PDB file of C-alpha atoms and ligand atoms in Angstrom:
ATOM      1  CA  MET A  20     125.727 247.068  50.111  1.00 93.00           C
ATOM      2  CA  ARG A  21     127.125 250.592  50.043  1.00 91.00           C
ATOM      3  CA  ALA A  22     124.881 253.609  49.715  1.00 92.00           C
ATOM      4  CA  SER A  23     126.305 257.092  49.319  1.00 89.00           C
ATOM      5  CA  ARG A  24     125.463 260.579  48.148  1.00 89.00           C
ATOM      6  CA  SER A  25     127.637 262.758  45.963  1.00 89.00           C
ATOM      7  CA  LEU A  26     128.822 265.987  47.594  1.00 82.00           C
ATOM      8  CA  ILE A  27     130.025 267.486  44.333  1.00 74.00           C
ATOM      9  CA  ASN A  28     127.997 270.330  42.936  1.00 64.00           C
ATOM     10  CA  SER A  29     128.776 272.560  40.025  1.00 47.00           C
ATOM     11  CA  LYS A  30     130.833 274.935  42.236  1.00 53.00           C
ATOM     12  CA  SER A  31     132.886 272.190  43.859  1.00 51.00           C
ATOM     13  CA  ARG A  32     136.468 271.720  42.740  1.00 51.00           C
ATOM     14  CA  THR A  33     137.530 268.789  44.874  1.00 49.00           C
ATOM     15  CA  GLN A  34     139.720 266.277  43.029  1.00 50.00           C
ATOM     16  CA  ASP A  35     139.615 263.815  45.889  1.00 52.00           C
ATOM     17  CA  LEU A  36     136.975 261.208  45.152  1.00 50.00           C
ATOM     18  CA  LYS A  37     136.995 259.965  48.747  1.00 51.00           C
ATOM     19  CA  LEU A  38     135.985 263.422  49.998  1.00 60.00           C
ATOM     20  CA  SER A  39     133.465 263.889  47.247  1.00 78.00           C
ATOM     21  CA  GLU A  40     130.816 261.512  48.551  1.00 81.00           C
ATOM     22  CA  MET A  41     129.084 260.969  51.858  1.00 83.00           C
ATOM     23  CA  HIS A  42     128.589 257.454  53.156  1.00 83.00           C
ATOM     24  CA  ILE A  43     124.885 256.896  53.905  1.00 86.00           C
ATOM     25  CA  SER A  44     124.566 253.226  54.745  1.00 86.00           C
ATOM     26  CA  GLY A  45     126.496 249.973  54.482  1.00 87.00           C
ATOM     27  CA  ALA A  46     125.754 246.357  55.274  1.00 90.00           C
ATOM     28  CA  GLU A  47     126.992 242.917  54.492  1.00 90.00           C
ATOM     29  CA  GLY A  48     126.752 239.305  55.528  1.00 93.00           C
ATOM     30  CA  LEU A  49     127.293 235.667  54.633  1.00 95.00           C
ATOM     31  CA  TYR A  50     124.100 234.027  53.382  1.00 94.00           C
ATOM     32  CA  GLU A  51     122.845 230.855  51.764  1.00 93.00           C
ATOM     33  CA  ALA A  52     122.335 231.278  47.998  1.00 94.00           C
ATOM     34  CA  SER A  53     118.607 230.661  48.467  1.00 95.00           C
ATOM     35  CA  ASP A  54     118.317 233.749  50.739  1.00 94.00           C
ATOM     36  CA  ILE A  55     120.038 236.220  48.421  1.00 95.00           C
ATOM     37  CA  GLN A  56     116.969 237.754  46.752  1.00 96.00           C
ATOM     38  CA  LYS A  57     115.342 238.375  50.126  1.00 95.00           C
ATOM     39  CA  VAL A  58     118.519 239.926  51.552  1.00 95.00           C
ATOM     40  CA  VAL A  59     119.102 242.172  48.520  1.00 95.00           C
ATOM     41  CA  LYS A  60     115.529 243.494  48.882  1.00 95.00           C
ATOM     42  CA  LYS A  61     116.123 244.191  52.588  1.00 93.00           C
ATOM     43  CA  TYR A  62     119.422 245.981  51.877  1.00 93.00           C
ATOM     44  CA  MET A  63     117.785 248.088  49.126  1.00 92.00           C
ATOM     45  CA  GLU A  64     115.040 249.170  51.517  1.00 90.00           C
ATOM     46  CA  ARG A  65     117.618 250.123  54.094  1.00 89.00           C
ATOM     47  CA  ALA A  66     119.716 252.086  51.594  1.00 89.00           C
ATOM     48  CA  MET A  67     116.715 254.047  50.341  1.00 89.00           C
ATOM     49  CA  ASP A  68     115.306 254.968  53.728  1.00 85.00           C
ATOM     50  CA  HIS A  69     118.095 256.052  56.035  1.00 80.00           C
ATOM     51  CA  PRO A  70     118.142 258.818  58.666  1.00 78.00           C
ATOM     52  CA  LYS A  71     121.464 260.071  57.221  1.00 80.00           C
ATOM     53  CA  GLY A  72     119.675 261.128  54.051  1.00 82.00           C
ATOM     54  CA  LYS A  73     118.862 260.105  50.510  1.00 87.00           C
ATOM     55  CA  ALA A  74     121.434 258.032  48.632  1.00 90.00           C
ATOM     56  CA  ASP A  75     122.120 258.791  44.967  1.00 91.00           C
ATOM     57  CA  LYS A  76     124.311 255.704  44.473  1.00 93.00           C
ATOM     58  CA  ILE A  77     123.682 252.185  45.780  1.00 94.00           C
ATOM     59  CA  VAL A  78     126.159 249.411  45.026  1.00 95.00           C
ATOM     60  CA  ILE A  79     125.262 245.816  45.836  1.00 95.00           C
ATOM     61  CA  THR A  80     127.888 243.128  45.307  1.00 94.00           C
ATOM     62  CA  VAL A  81     127.069 239.421  45.522  1.00 95.00           C
ATOM     63  CA  GLU A  82     130.085 237.158  45.619  1.00 94.00           C
ATOM     64  CA  GLU A  83     130.429 233.409  46.055  1.00 94.00           C
ATOM     65  CA  VAL A  84     132.633 232.547  49.039  1.00 94.00           C
ATOM     66  CA  LYS A  85     134.643 229.443  48.236  1.00 93.00           C
ATOM     67  CA  GLN A  86     136.433 228.913  51.546  1.00 95.00           C
ATOM     68  CA  PRO A  87     134.313 227.376  54.357  1.00 95.00           C
ATOM     69  CA  PRO A  88     133.778 229.990  57.099  1.00 97.00           C
ATOM     70  CA  ILE A  89     135.554 229.716  60.452  1.00 98.00           C
ATOM     71  CA  ALA A  90     132.981 229.284  63.270  1.00 98.00           C
ATOM     72  CA  ILE A  91     133.432 231.560  66.294  1.00 98.00           C
ATOM     73  CA  PRO A  92     131.323 232.509  69.351  1.00 98.00           C
ATOM     74  CA  ALA A  93     129.745 235.953  69.708  1.00 98.00           C
ATOM     75  CA  LEU A  94     131.174 238.196  72.430  1.00 98.00           C
ATOM     76  CA  PRO A  95     129.263 238.524  75.735  1.00 97.00           C
ATOM     77  CA  VAL A  96     126.937 241.552  75.580  1.00 97.00           C
ATOM     78  CA  SER A  97     126.275 244.211  78.205  1.00 96.00           C
ATOM     79  CA  THR A  98     125.043 247.818  78.293  1.00 97.00           C
ATOM     80  CA  LEU A  99     126.533 250.376  80.654  1.00 97.00           C
ATOM     81  CA  LYS A 100     124.602 253.046  82.481  1.00 96.00           C
ATOM     82  CA  CYS A 101     125.861 256.304  80.993  1.00 97.00           C
ATOM     83  CA  GLN A 102     124.166 259.707  80.816  1.00 96.00           C
ATOM     84  CA  SER A 103     126.503 261.952  78.814  1.00 96.00           C
ATOM     85  CA  PRO A 104     129.437 262.063  76.369  1.00 95.00           C
ATOM     86  CA  ALA A 105     131.701 263.265  79.231  1.00 96.00           C
ATOM     87  CA  GLU A 106     130.764 260.225  81.329  1.00 97.00           C
ATOM     88  CA  ALA A 107     131.203 258.003  78.255  1.00 97.00           C
ATOM     89  CA  LYS A 108     134.750 259.284  77.776  1.00 96.00           C
ATOM     90  CA  LYS A 109     135.646 258.386  81.370  1.00 96.00           C
ATOM     91  CA  ILE A 110     134.159 254.900  80.886  1.00 96.00           C
ATOM     92  CA  ILE A 111     136.062 254.399  77.619  1.00 97.00           C
ATOM     93  CA  VAL A 112     139.366 255.401  79.216  1.00 97.00           C
ATOM     94  CA  THR A 113     138.774 253.215  82.292  1.00 95.00           C
ATOM     95  CA  LEU A 114     137.783 250.078  80.365  1.00 96.00           C
ATOM     96  CA  LEU A 115     140.349 250.443  77.600  1.00 97.00           C
ATOM     97  CA  GLN A 116     143.209 251.113  80.015  1.00 96.00           C
ATOM     98  CA  SER A 117     142.114 248.107  81.985  1.00 95.00           C
ATOM     99  CA  SER A 118     142.248 246.111  78.717  1.00 95.00           C
ATOM    100  CA  GLY A 119     145.932 247.081  78.291  1.00 96.00           C
ATOM    101  CA  ILE A 120     145.586 250.134  76.021  1.00 98.00           C
ATOM    102  CA  ALA A 121     148.123 252.882  76.817  1.00 98.00           C
ATOM    103  CA  GLY A 122     147.451 256.633  76.968  1.00 97.00           C
ATOM    104  CA  LYS A 123     149.325 257.296  73.690  1.00 98.00           C
ATOM    105  CA  ALA A 124     147.097 254.842  71.841  1.00 98.00           C
ATOM    106  CA  LEU A 125     143.984 256.452  73.336  1.00 98.00           C
ATOM    107  CA  ASP A 126     145.202 259.889  72.198  1.00 97.00           C
ATOM    108  CA  THR A 127     145.649 258.625  68.624  1.00 96.00           C
ATOM    109  CA  ALA A 128     142.197 257.003  68.755  1.00 96.00           C
ATOM    110  CA  PHE A 129     140.464 260.171  69.976  1.00 94.00           C
ATOM    111  CA  THR A 130     142.188 262.198  67.245  1.00 93.00           C
ATOM    112  CA  VAL A 131     140.961 259.725  64.603  1.00 92.00           C
ATOM    113  CA  MET A 132     137.410 259.869  66.007  1.00 89.00           C
ATOM    114  CA  LYS A 133     137.426 263.662  66.090  1.00 86.00           C
ATOM    115  CA  LYS A 134     138.425 263.886  62.433  1.00 83.00           C
ATOM    116  CA  GLY A 135     135.768 261.315  61.437  1.00 73.00           C
ATOM    117  CA  PHE A 136     134.864 260.779  57.780  1.00 67.00           C
ATOM    118  CA  MET A 137     136.823 257.514  57.445  1.00 73.00           C
ATOM    119  CA  ARG A 138     134.963 254.651  55.819  1.00 77.00           C
ATOM    120  CA  GLY A 139     136.777 251.761  57.466  1.00 91.00           C
ATOM    121  CA  ALA A 140     138.535 251.314  60.801  1.00 96.00           C
ATOM    122  CA  ALA A 141     141.897 252.657  61.967  1.00 96.00           C
ATOM    123  CA  VAL A 142     144.361 250.078  63.300  1.00 98.00           C
ATOM    124  CA  ILE A 143     146.379 251.481  66.204  1.00 98.00           C
ATOM    125  CA  THR A 144     149.085 249.787  68.254  1.00 98.00           C
ATOM    126  CA  ALA A 145     148.112 249.512  71.923  1.00 98.00           C
ATOM    127  CA  GLU A 146     151.354 250.829  73.407  1.00 98.00           C
ATOM    128  CA  LYS A 147     152.906 253.459  71.136  1.00 98.00           C
ATOM    129  CA  GLY A 148     149.703 254.467  69.343  1.00 98.00           C
ATOM    130  CA  ARG A 149     151.122 253.905  65.817  1.00 97.00           C
ATOM    131  CA  ARG A 150     148.695 253.703  62.872  1.00 96.00           C
ATOM    132  CA  LEU A 151     149.151 250.434  60.955  1.00 97.00           C
ATOM    133  CA  ASP A 152     146.404 250.725  58.307  1.00 95.00           C
ATOM    134  CA  PRO A 153     148.140 251.644  55.030  1.00 92.00           C
ATOM    135  CA  ASP A 154     145.398 253.838  53.517  1.00 89.00           C
ATOM    136  CA  ARG A 155     144.400 256.364  56.172  1.00 85.00           C
ATOM    137  CA  LYS A 156     141.348 257.665  54.371  1.00 83.00           C
ATOM    138  CA  ARG A 157     139.943 254.230  53.651  1.00 88.00           C
ATOM    139  CA  GLY A 158     140.953 252.403  56.836  1.00 93.00           C
ATOM    140  CA  VAL A 159     140.234 248.678  57.116  1.00 96.00           C
ATOM    141  CA  ARG A 160     136.830 247.325  56.053  1.00 93.00           C
ATOM    142  CA  VAL A 161     135.835 244.192  57.940  1.00 96.00           C
ATOM    143  CA  SER A 162     134.175 241.859  55.490  1.00 95.00           C
ATOM    144  CA  ARG A 163     132.963 238.274  54.963  1.00 96.00           C
ATOM    145  CA  LEU A 164     131.165 237.897  58.267  1.00 97.00           C
ATOM    146  CA  GLY A 165     127.796 236.607  59.311  1.00 96.00           C
ATOM    147  CA  ILE A 166     125.757 234.565  61.750  1.00 97.00           C
ATOM    148  CA  GLY A 167     124.327 231.049  61.336  1.00 94.00           C
ATOM    149  CA  GLY A 168     120.534 230.552  61.238  1.00 92.00           C
ATOM    150  CA  PRO A 169     120.000 229.068  64.746  1.00 96.00           C
ATOM    151  CA  ALA A 170     122.446 231.492  66.407  1.00 97.00           C
ATOM    152  CA  GLY A 171     120.838 234.402  64.518  1.00 97.00           C
ATOM    153  CA  ARG A 172     117.351 233.455  65.694  1.00 97.00           C
ATOM    154  CA  MET A 173     118.583 233.040  69.273  1.00 97.00           C
ATOM    155  CA  LEU A 174     120.365 236.414  69.087  1.00 98.00           C
ATOM    156  CA  SER A 175     117.142 238.151  68.012  1.00 98.00           C
ATOM    157  CA  LEU A 176     115.330 236.518  70.912  1.00 97.00           C
ATOM    158  CA  LYS A 177     117.938 237.504  73.510  1.00 97.00           C
ATOM    159  CA  LEU A 178     118.233 241.089  72.246  1.00 97.00           C
ATOM    160  CA  SER A 179     114.423 241.426  72.190  1.00 97.00           C
ATOM    161  CA  ARG A 180     114.380 240.826  75.944  1.00 95.00           C
ATOM    162  CA  TYR A 181     116.448 243.998  76.356  1.00 94.00           C
ATOM    163  CA  GLY A 182     114.561 245.964  73.674  1.00 95.00           C
ATOM    164  CA  ILE A 183     117.614 246.185  71.401  1.00 96.00           C
ATOM    165  CA  ASN A 184     116.829 243.699  68.641  1.00 97.00           C
ATOM    166  CA  THR A 185     117.922 245.899  65.731  1.00 96.00           C
ATOM    167  CA  ASP A 186     120.084 245.339  62.639  1.00 94.00           C
ATOM    168  CA  THR A 187     122.503 247.965  63.960  1.00 94.00           C
ATOM    169  CA  VAL A 188     123.162 246.110  67.221  1.00 97.00           C
ATOM    170  CA  LYS A 189     123.287 242.666  65.582  1.00 97.00           C
ATOM    171  CA  GLU A 190     125.672 243.733  62.826  1.00 96.00           C
ATOM    172  CA  ALA A 191     127.941 245.616  65.229  1.00 97.00           C
ATOM    173  CA  LEU A 192     128.107 242.580  67.550  1.00 98.00           C
ATOM    174  CA  ILE A 193     128.939 240.259  64.643  1.00 98.00           C
ATOM    175  CA  LEU A 194     131.642 242.623  63.419  1.00 98.00           C
ATOM    176  CA  ALA A 195     133.171 243.117  66.883  1.00 98.00           C
ATOM    177  CA  SER A 196     133.157 239.345  67.467  1.00 98.00           C
ATOM    178  CA  LYS A 197     135.072 238.718  64.237  1.00 98.00           C
ATOM    179  CA  VAL A 198     137.554 241.493  65.000  1.00 98.00           C
ATOM    180  CA  MET A 199     138.123 240.272  68.551  1.00 98.00           C
ATOM    181  CA  SER A 200     138.625 236.672  67.362  1.00 98.00           C
ATOM    182  CA  HIS A 201     142.036 237.613  65.931  1.00 98.00           C
ATOM    183  CA  ARG A 202     144.816 236.930  68.430  1.00 98.00           C
ATOM    184  CA  ASP A 203     146.511 240.317  67.912  1.00 98.00           C
ATOM    185  CA  VAL A 204     143.442 242.495  68.501  1.00 98.00           C
ATOM    186  CA  MET A 205     143.093 243.706  72.088  1.00 98.00           C
ATOM    187  CA  ALA A 206     140.113 246.046  71.892  1.00 98.00           C
ATOM    188  CA  GLU A 207     137.837 248.098  69.667  1.00 98.00           C
ATOM    189  CA  LEU A 208     136.177 251.490  70.073  1.00 98.00           C
ATOM    190  CA  CYS A 209     133.223 252.402  67.853  1.00 97.00           C
ATOM    191  CA  ILE A 210     131.125 255.552  67.562  1.00 95.00           C
ATOM    192  CA  SER A 211     128.523 255.624  64.805  1.00 92.00           C
ATOM    193  CA  ASP A 212     128.792 258.424  62.244  1.00 86.00           C
ATOM    194  CA  ASP A 213     124.986 258.440  62.046  1.00 86.00           C
ATOM    195  CA  PRO A 214     123.909 261.701  63.747  1.00 86.00           C
ATOM    196  CA  CYS A 215     120.766 259.990  65.074  1.00 88.00           C
ATOM    197  CA  TYR A 216     122.599 257.059  66.665  1.00 92.00           C
ATOM    198  CA  THR A 217     124.231 257.978  69.955  1.00 95.00           C
ATOM    199  CA  THR A 218     125.042 254.549  71.429  1.00 97.00           C
ATOM    200  CA  GLY A 219     128.580 253.361  70.766  1.00 97.00           C
ATOM    201  CA  TYR A 220     130.584 250.484  72.161  1.00 98.00           C
ATOM    202  CA  ILE A 221     133.912 249.184  73.212  1.00 97.00           C
ATOM    203  CA  ALA A 222     134.804 245.551  72.715  1.00 98.00           C
ATOM    204  CA  SER A 223     137.671 243.731  74.349  1.00 96.00           C
ATOM    205  CA  LYS A 224     138.733 240.204  75.105  1.00 92.00           C
ATOM    206  CA  LYS A 225     138.338 241.057  78.794  1.00 91.00           C
ATOM    207  CA  PHE A 226     134.925 242.786  78.826  1.00 95.00           C
ATOM    208  CA  GLY A 227     133.219 241.494  75.673  1.00 96.00           C
ATOM    209  CA  TYR A 228     130.840 243.797  73.758  1.00 98.00           C
ATOM    210  CA  VAL A 229     130.036 246.744  76.007  1.00 98.00           C
ATOM    211  CA  ARG A 230     127.392 249.180  74.750  1.00 98.00           C
ATOM    212  CA  ILE A 231     127.750 252.823  75.859  1.00 98.00           C
ATOM    213  CA  PRO A 232     124.644 255.038  75.510  1.00 97.00           C
ATOM    214  CA  HIS A 233     125.106 258.830  75.008  1.00 96.00           C
ATOM    215  CA  ILE A 234     128.646 258.328  73.700  1.00 96.00           C
ATOM    216  CA  LYS A 235     128.061 261.456  71.617  1.00 93.00           C
ATOM    217  CA  THR A 236     125.427 264.122  71.283  1.00 90.00           C
ATOM    218  CA  GLY A 237     122.742 263.772  68.608  1.00 82.00           C
ATOM    219  CA  LYS A 238     123.368 265.794  65.423  1.00 80.00           C
ATOM    220  CA  SER A 239     127.080 264.982  65.356  1.00 83.00           C
ATOM    221  CA  ARG A 240     128.372 263.174  62.263  1.00 80.00           C
ATOM    222  CA  ARG A 241     131.718 262.531  63.951  1.00 82.00           C
ATOM    223  CA  GLY A 242     132.423 258.887  64.555  1.00 87.00           C
ATOM    224  CA  GLY A 243     134.541 255.972  63.479  1.00 92.00           C
ATOM    225  CA  ARG A 244     136.092 252.658  64.453  1.00 96.00           C
ATOM    226  CA  VAL A 245     139.454 251.939  65.959  1.00 97.00           C
ATOM    227  CA  PHE A 246     141.067 248.527  66.473  1.00 98.00           C
ATOM    228  CA  PHE A 247     143.786 248.420  69.132  1.00 98.00           C
ATOM    229  CA  VAL A 248     146.369 245.752  68.391  1.00 98.00           C
ATOM    230  CA  LYS A 249     149.518 244.294  69.946  1.00 98.00           C
ATOM    231  CA  GLU A 250     152.645 246.318  69.239  1.00 98.00           C
ATOM    232  CA  ASN A 251     154.285 243.580  67.129  1.00 97.00           C
ATOM    233  CA  THR A 252     151.212 242.837  64.978  1.00 98.00           C
ATOM    234  CA  ASP A 253     151.857 241.801  61.383  1.00 98.00           C
ATOM    235  CA  SER A 254     149.394 244.266  59.838  1.00 97.00           C
ATOM    236  CA  GLU A 255     149.200 242.482  56.470  1.00 97.00           C
ATOM    237  CA  VAL A 256     148.186 239.202  58.122  1.00 98.00           C
ATOM    238  CA  LEU A 257     145.650 240.973  60.351  1.00 98.00           C
ATOM    239  CA  ILE A 258     144.083 243.037  57.556  1.00 98.00           C
ATOM    240  CA  SER A 259     143.833 240.005  55.298  1.00 98.00           C
ATOM    241  CA  TYR A 260     141.994 238.119  58.089  1.00 98.00           C
ATOM    242  CA  LEU A 261     139.587 240.995  58.703  1.00 98.00           C
ATOM    243  CA  GLU A 262     138.860 241.711  55.040  1.00 96.00           C
ATOM    244  CA  LYS A 263     139.087 238.320  53.352  1.00 96.00           C
ATOM    245  CA  ILE A 264     138.644 235.310  55.645  1.00 97.00           C
ATOM    246  CA  PRO A 265     134.995 234.203  56.029  1.00 97.00           C
ATOM    247  CA  VAL A 266     133.911 233.974  59.662  1.00 98.00           C
ATOM    248  CA  ILE A 267     130.512 233.007  60.995  1.00 98.00           C
ATOM    249  CA  ILE A 268     129.035 233.254  64.490  1.00 98.00           C
ATOM    250  CA  SER A 269     127.849 229.777  65.437  1.00 97.00           C
ATOM    251  CA  ARG A 270     127.010 230.293  69.114  1.00 97.00           C
ATOM    252  CA  LEU A 271     126.289 233.054  71.605  1.00 98.00           C
ATOM    253  CA  SER A 272     127.857 234.024  74.929  1.00 97.00           C
ATOM    254  CA  SER A 273     126.259 235.656  77.967  1.00 94.00           C
ATOM    255  CA  PHE A 274     123.881 238.648  78.012  1.00 95.00           C
ATOM    256  CA  ARG A 275     124.342 240.750  81.107  1.00 90.00           C
ATOM    257  CA  GLY A 276     121.775 243.511  80.687  1.00 88.00           C
ATOM    258  CA  GLU A 277     122.426 246.981  82.123  1.00 92.00           C
ATOM    259  CA  LEU A 278     125.436 247.447  84.405  1.00 93.00           C
ATOM    260  CA  GLN A 279     127.413 250.176  86.172  1.00 92.00           C
ATOM    261  CA  THR A 280     131.052 250.501  85.067  1.00 89.00           C
ATOM    262  CA  ASP A 281     132.389 249.135  88.359  1.00 88.00           C
ATOM    263  CA  GLU A 282     129.936 246.206  88.138  1.00 89.00           C
ATOM    264  CA  ILE A 283     131.330 245.116  84.801  1.00 86.00           C
ATOM    265  CA  ALA A 284     134.930 245.453  86.009  1.00 74.00           C
ATOM    266  CA  HIS A 285     134.015 243.560  89.183  1.00 71.00           C
ATOM    267  CA  SER A 286     132.072 240.783  87.435  1.00 64.00           C
ATOM    268  CA  ILE A 287     135.141 240.053  85.280  1.00 63.00           C
ATOM    269  CA  ASP A 288     137.722 240.206  88.106  1.00 52.00           C
ATOM    270  CA  LYS A 289     135.826 237.686  90.263  1.00 49.00           C
TER     271      LYS A 289
HETATM  272  C1  PML B 326     127.735 251.586  63.316  1.00 50.27           C
HETATM  273  O1  PML B 326     128.028 250.544  62.714  1.00 50.27           O
HETATM  274  O2  PML B 326     127.339 252.597  62.758  1.00 50.27           O
HETATM  275  C2  PML B 326     127.894 251.614  64.797  1.00 50.27           C
HETATM  276  C3  PML B 326     126.912 250.801  65.476  1.00 50.27           C
HETATM  277  C4  PML B 326     127.071 250.841  66.970  1.00 50.27           C
HETATM  278  C5  PML B 326     126.061 249.957  67.636  1.00 50.27           C
HETATM  279  C6  PML B 326     126.111 250.054  69.116  1.00 50.27           C
HETATM  280  C7  PML B 326     124.963 249.315  69.772  1.00 50.27           C
HETATM  281  O3  PML B 326     123.874 249.872  69.843  1.00 50.27           O
HETATM  282  O4  PML B 326     125.169 248.187  70.252  1.00 50.27           O
END
């Protein structure tokens, strides 16, 4: 599902369609055919009642997936103690550097995040900070991903214990787990472009899915996703995996609750 609102008014002269609409809400998943009506209803409700505003276009696509999905585990989940965007930036730099991401790559990532307004994710090499996604305005849209029934029910239960059982957290964890399951992806940084949602995350093979509260101030629409990949990544192979290959979460990993940054680094090094 994609919900958007046109930014063109009678005075506007923009020719660029990608700049002419604002993304309001998006969601997708892999479902049994018998669940489709229920899911479409849920997606419609979400599209029509979103804190980012009223959509004037909602597109829902239902497509049969012919290839059996690859089963993967979800990443381990933790939440860091963080009080401000400045503290969040320090945490991001510490954890990403410790996951093998060089300063140049971080600079490219922060520039991408500052610009915002990209629908998909940027793909950046971890050493030299080169952009590999061919269409810079579109980025890469991770697709064909979901969670199996038993794992989904267990995930809701586990997240409820920490008071974070929301579609936003579940969908972000599923996405990050698919992204991180590719051998060439080293880490991800995500900041929501929803002005009301100020918790972001980094994901890495080393630390798992690490939630960072207060990653930005409320009111800011700046945000985005960046995937950090090995320098010699074949971008076509990677992008085809992320966009086309069906992947489903079949089991969960650990849930570590709220941690200090040094606790998470320490718990991994032990
Ligand atoms: C998004 O998809 O807009 C970003 C969601 C980030 C979720 C972070 C979390 O709360 O775990």
